CSV table of C-alpha atoms and ligand atoms in Angstrom, one decimal:
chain,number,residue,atom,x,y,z
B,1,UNK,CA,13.5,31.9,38.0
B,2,UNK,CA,10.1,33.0,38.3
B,3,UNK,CA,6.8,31.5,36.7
B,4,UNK,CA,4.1,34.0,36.0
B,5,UNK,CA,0.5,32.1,36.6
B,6,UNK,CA,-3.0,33.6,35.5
B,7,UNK,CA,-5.4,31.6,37.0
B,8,UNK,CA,-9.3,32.0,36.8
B,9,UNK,CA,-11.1,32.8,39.6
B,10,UNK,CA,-14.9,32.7,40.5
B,11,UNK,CA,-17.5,30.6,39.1
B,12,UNK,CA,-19.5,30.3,35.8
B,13,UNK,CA,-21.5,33.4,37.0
B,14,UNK,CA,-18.3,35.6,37.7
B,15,UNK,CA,-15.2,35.5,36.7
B,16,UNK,CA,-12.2,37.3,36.7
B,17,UNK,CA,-8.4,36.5,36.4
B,18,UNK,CA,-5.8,37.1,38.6
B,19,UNK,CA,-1.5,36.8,38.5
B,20,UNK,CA,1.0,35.6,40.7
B,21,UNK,CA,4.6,34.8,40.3
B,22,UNK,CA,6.2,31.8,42.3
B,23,UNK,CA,9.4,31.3,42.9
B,24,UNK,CA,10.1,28.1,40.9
B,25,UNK,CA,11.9,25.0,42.9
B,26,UNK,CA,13.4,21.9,41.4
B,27,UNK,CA,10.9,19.8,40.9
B,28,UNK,CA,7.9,21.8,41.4
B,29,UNK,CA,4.9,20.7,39.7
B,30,UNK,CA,1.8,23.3,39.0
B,31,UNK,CA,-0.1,21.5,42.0
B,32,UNK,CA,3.0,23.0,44.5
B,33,UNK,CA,2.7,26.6,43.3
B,34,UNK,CA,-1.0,26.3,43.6
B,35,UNK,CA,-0.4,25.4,47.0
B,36,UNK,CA,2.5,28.1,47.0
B,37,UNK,CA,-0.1,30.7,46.6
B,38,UNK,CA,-2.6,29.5,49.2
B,39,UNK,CA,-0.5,29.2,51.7
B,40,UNK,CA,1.3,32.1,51.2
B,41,UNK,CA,-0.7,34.6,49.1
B,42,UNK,CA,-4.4,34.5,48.8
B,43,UNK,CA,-5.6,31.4,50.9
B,44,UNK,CA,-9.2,31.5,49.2
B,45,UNK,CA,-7.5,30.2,45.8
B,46,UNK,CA,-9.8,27.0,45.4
B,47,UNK,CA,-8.9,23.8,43.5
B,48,UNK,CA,-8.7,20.5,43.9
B,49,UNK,CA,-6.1,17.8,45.5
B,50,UNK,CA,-5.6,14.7,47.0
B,51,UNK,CA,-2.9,11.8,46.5
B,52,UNK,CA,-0.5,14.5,44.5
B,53,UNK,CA,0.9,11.2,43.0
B,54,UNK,CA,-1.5,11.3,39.8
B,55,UNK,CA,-3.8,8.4,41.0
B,56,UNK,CA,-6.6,9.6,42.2
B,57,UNK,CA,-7.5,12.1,39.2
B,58,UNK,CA,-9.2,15.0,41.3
B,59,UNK,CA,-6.4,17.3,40.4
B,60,UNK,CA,-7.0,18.1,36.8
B,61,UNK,CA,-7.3,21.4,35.1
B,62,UNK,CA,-6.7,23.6,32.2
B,63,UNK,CA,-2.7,24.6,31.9
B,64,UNK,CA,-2.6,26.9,28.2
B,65,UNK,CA,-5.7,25.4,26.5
B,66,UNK,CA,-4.9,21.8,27.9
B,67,UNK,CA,-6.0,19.2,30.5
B,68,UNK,CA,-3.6,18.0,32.7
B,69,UNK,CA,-3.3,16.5,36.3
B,70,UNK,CA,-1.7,19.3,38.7
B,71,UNK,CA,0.6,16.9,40.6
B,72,UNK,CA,2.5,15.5,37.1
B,73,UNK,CA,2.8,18.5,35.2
B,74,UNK,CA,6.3,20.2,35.7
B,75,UNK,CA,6.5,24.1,35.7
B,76,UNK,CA,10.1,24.4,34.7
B,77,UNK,CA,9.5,24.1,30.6
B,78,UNK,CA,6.6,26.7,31.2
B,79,UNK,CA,8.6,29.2,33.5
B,80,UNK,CA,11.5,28.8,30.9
B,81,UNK,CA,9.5,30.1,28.2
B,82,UNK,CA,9.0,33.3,30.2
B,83,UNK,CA,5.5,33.3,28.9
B,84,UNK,CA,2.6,33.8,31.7
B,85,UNK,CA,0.7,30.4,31.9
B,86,UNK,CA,-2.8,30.4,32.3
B,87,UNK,CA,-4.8,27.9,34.1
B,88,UNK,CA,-8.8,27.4,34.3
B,89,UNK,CA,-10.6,24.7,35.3
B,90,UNK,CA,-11.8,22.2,32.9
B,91,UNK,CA,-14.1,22.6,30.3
B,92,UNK,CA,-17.4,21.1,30.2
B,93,UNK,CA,-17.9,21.2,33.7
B,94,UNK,CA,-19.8,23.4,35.9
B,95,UNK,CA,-17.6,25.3,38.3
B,96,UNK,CA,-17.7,25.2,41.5
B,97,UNK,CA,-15.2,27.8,42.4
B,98,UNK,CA,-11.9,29.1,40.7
B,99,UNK,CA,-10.0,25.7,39.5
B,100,UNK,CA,-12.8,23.1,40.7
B,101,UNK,CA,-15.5,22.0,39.0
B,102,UNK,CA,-18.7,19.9,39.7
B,103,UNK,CA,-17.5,16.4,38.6
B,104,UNK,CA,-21.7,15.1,39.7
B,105,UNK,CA,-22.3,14.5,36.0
B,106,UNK,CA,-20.1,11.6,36.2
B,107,UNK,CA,-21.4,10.3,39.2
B,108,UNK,CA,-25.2,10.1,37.4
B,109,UNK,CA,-23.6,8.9,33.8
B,110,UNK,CA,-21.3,6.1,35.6
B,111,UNK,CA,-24.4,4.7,37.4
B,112,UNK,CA,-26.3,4.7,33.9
B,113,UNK,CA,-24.3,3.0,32.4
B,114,UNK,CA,-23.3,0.3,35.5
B,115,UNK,CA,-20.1,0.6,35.1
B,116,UNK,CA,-18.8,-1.8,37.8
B,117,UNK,CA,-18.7,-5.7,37.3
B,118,UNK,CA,-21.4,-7.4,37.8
B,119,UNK,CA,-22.9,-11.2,38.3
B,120,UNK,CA,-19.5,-12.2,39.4
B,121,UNK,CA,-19.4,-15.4,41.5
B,122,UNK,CA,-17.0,-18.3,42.0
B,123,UNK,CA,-13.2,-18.4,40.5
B,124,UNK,CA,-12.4,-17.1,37.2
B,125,UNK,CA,-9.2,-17.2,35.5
B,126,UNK,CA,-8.5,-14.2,33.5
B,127,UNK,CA,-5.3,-15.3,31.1
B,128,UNK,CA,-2.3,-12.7,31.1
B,129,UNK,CA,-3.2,-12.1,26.9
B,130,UNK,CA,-6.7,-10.6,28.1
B,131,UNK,CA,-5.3,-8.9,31.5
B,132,UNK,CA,-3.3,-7.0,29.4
B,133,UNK,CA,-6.2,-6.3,26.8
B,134,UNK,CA,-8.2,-4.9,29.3
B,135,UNK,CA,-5.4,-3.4,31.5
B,136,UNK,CA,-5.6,-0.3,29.7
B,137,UNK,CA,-9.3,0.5,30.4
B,138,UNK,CA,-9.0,-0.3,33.8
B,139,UNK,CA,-6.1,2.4,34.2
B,140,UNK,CA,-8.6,4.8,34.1
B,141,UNK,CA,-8.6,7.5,37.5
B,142,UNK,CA,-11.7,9.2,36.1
B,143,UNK,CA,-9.9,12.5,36.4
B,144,UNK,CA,-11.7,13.6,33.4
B,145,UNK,CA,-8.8,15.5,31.5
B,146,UNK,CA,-10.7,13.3,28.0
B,147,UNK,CA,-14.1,14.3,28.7
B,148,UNK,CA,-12.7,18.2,28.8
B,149,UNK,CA,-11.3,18.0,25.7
B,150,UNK,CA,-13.8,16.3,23.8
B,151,UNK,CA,-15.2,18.4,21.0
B,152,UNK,CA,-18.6,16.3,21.0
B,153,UNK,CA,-19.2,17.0,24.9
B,154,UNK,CA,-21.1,20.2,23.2
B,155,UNK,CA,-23.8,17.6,22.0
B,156,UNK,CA,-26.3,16.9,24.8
B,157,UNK,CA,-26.5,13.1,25.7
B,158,UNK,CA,-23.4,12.2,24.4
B,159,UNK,CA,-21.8,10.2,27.1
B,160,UNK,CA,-18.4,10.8,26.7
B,161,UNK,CA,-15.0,9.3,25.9
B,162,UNK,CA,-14.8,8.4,30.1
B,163,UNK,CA,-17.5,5.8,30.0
B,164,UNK,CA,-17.0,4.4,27.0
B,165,UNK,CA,-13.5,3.7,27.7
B,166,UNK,CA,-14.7,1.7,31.1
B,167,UNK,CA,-17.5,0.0,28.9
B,168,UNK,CA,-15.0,-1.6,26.8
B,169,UNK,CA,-13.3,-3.5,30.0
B,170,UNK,CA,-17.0,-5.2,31.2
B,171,UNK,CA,-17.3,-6.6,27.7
B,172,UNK,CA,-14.0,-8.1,27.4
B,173,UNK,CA,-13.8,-9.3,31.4
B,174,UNK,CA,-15.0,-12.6,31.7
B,175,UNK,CA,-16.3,-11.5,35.4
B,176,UNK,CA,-19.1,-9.7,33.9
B,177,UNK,CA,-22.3,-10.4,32.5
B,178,UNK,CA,-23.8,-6.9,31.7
B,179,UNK,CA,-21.2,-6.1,29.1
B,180,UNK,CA,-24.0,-6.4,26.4
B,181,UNK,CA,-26.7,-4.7,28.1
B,182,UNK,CA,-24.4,-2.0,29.0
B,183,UNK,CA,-23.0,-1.7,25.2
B,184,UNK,CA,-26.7,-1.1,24.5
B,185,UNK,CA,-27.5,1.8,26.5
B,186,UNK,CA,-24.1,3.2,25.2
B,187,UNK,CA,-25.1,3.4,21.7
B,188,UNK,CA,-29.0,4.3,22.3
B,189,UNK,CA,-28.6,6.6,25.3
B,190,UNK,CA,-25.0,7.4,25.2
B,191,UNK,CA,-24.8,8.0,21.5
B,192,UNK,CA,-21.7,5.9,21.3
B,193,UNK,CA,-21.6,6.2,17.5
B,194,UNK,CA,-21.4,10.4,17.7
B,195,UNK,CA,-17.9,9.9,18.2
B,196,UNK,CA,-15.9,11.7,15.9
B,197,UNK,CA,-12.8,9.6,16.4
B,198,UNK,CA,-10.7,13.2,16.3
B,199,UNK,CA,-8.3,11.4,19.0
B,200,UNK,CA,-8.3,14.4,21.2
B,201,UNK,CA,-8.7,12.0,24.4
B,202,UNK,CA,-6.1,10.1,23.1
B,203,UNK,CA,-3.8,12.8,23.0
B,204,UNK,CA,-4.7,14.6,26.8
B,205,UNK,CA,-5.0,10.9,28.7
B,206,UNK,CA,-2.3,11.0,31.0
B,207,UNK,CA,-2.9,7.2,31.8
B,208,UNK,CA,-2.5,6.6,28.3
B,209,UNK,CA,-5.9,4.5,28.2
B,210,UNK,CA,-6.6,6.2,24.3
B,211,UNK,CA,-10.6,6.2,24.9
B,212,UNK,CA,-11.0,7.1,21.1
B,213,UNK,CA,-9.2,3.6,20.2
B,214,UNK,CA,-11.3,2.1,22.6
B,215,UNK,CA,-14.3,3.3,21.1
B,216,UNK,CA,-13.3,2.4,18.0
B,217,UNK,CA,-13.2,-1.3,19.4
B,218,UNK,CA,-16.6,-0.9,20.7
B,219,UNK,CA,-18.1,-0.3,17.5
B,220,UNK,CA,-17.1,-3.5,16.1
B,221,UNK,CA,-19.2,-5.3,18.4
B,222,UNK,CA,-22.4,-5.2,15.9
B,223,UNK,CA,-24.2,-8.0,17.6
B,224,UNK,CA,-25.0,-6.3,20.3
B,225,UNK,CA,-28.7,-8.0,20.7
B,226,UNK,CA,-26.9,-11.3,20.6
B,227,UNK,CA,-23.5,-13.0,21.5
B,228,UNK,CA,-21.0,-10.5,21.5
B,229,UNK,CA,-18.2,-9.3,19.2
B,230,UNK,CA,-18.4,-11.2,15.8
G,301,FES,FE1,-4.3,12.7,42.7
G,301,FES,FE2,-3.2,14.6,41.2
G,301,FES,S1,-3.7,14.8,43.3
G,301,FES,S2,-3.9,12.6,40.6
């Protein structure tokens, strides 16, 4: 059986797209026939790849329409279909070249927002009930498959589901101290409350971490001048 790939090649300046067929193998995930092709057809085909285990997130791009991380997503349901699949990088992004993008945004918006624990000192006990609240959050891989597909990416200095999602884990861990701070530049520079809780990160997340419920979590914390979640 063969699967019929269109992929998009160039940058945001000049694109074109071109087809290949692979031969599909058991097992084969879109991440192997990209690799297929570079090592056996056109070895300037750029994208992205690392752990090809889905944990470090740098594989993600556009398969028909939809985010997705290379190394999980099977070909055989696609190649049975018969139907040439098209793949681009993700939305939102500047690219780089063919299937990467520039992923830098995060890098600035991350340290904006501080998202890594802080003031953490001595021994704290976090009980199983709350590592299991904020479990999901911290499952993140940042591969940014939600901030893609989010409609309200269009508006400028909206943060994005991404960093909201890891907000909501430094105000429920008791390791942190910024939670609140951070909650504040969420709303007033990150425009946390834009949101239009359509659930499309929900639905692409392939860690399952459902930014959009998280967000809606965040908003119930209205005190965020004084102690926390009412
Ligand atoms: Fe690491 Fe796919 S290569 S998540």
């Amino acid at each position: 059986m063969k699967l019929k790939l269109k992929v998009k090649r160039g940058n945001d300046s000049e694109v074109r797209y071109d087809t290949f067929e692979v031969e599909v193998q058991e097992g084969m995930t879109f991440l192997r026939a990209l690799q297929m092709i570079k090592e056996d057809v056109d070895p300037t085909l750029t994208f992205r790849q690392f752990c090809r285990a889905g944990i470090c997130g740098t594989c993600a791009i556009t398969i028909n329409g939809f985010p997705k991380l290379s190394c999980r997503e099977q070909v055989l349901p696609y190649a049975m279909m018969g139907e040439e699949v098209v793949l681009e990088p993700l939305d939102r992004f500047p690219v780089i070249r063919d299937l990467a993008v520039d992923s830098s945004q995060m890098i600035t918006e991350m340290k904006k927002l501080r998202t890594w624990i802080s003031g953490f000192s001595g021994d704290v006990r976090i009980p199983p009930e709350l590592s299991k609240k904020i479990e999901r959050s911290a499952d993140c891989i940042l591969c940014l498959a939600c901030q893609s597909h989010c409609p309200q990416m269009l508006e400028e200095d909206y943060a994005g589901p991404l960093y909201f999602a890891k907000l909501y884990r430094f105000l429920e861990d008791p390791r942190d101290d910024e939670g609140l701070m951070r909650l504040k530049v969420a709303v007033e520079e990150g425009n946390l409350y834009h949101c239009l809780s359509c659930n499309k990160c929900n639905n692409v997340c392939p860690k399952e971490v459902e930014p959009a419920t998280l967000i809606r979590e965040l908003m119930t914390y209205t005190d965020i001048d004084g102690k926390g979640k009412e």
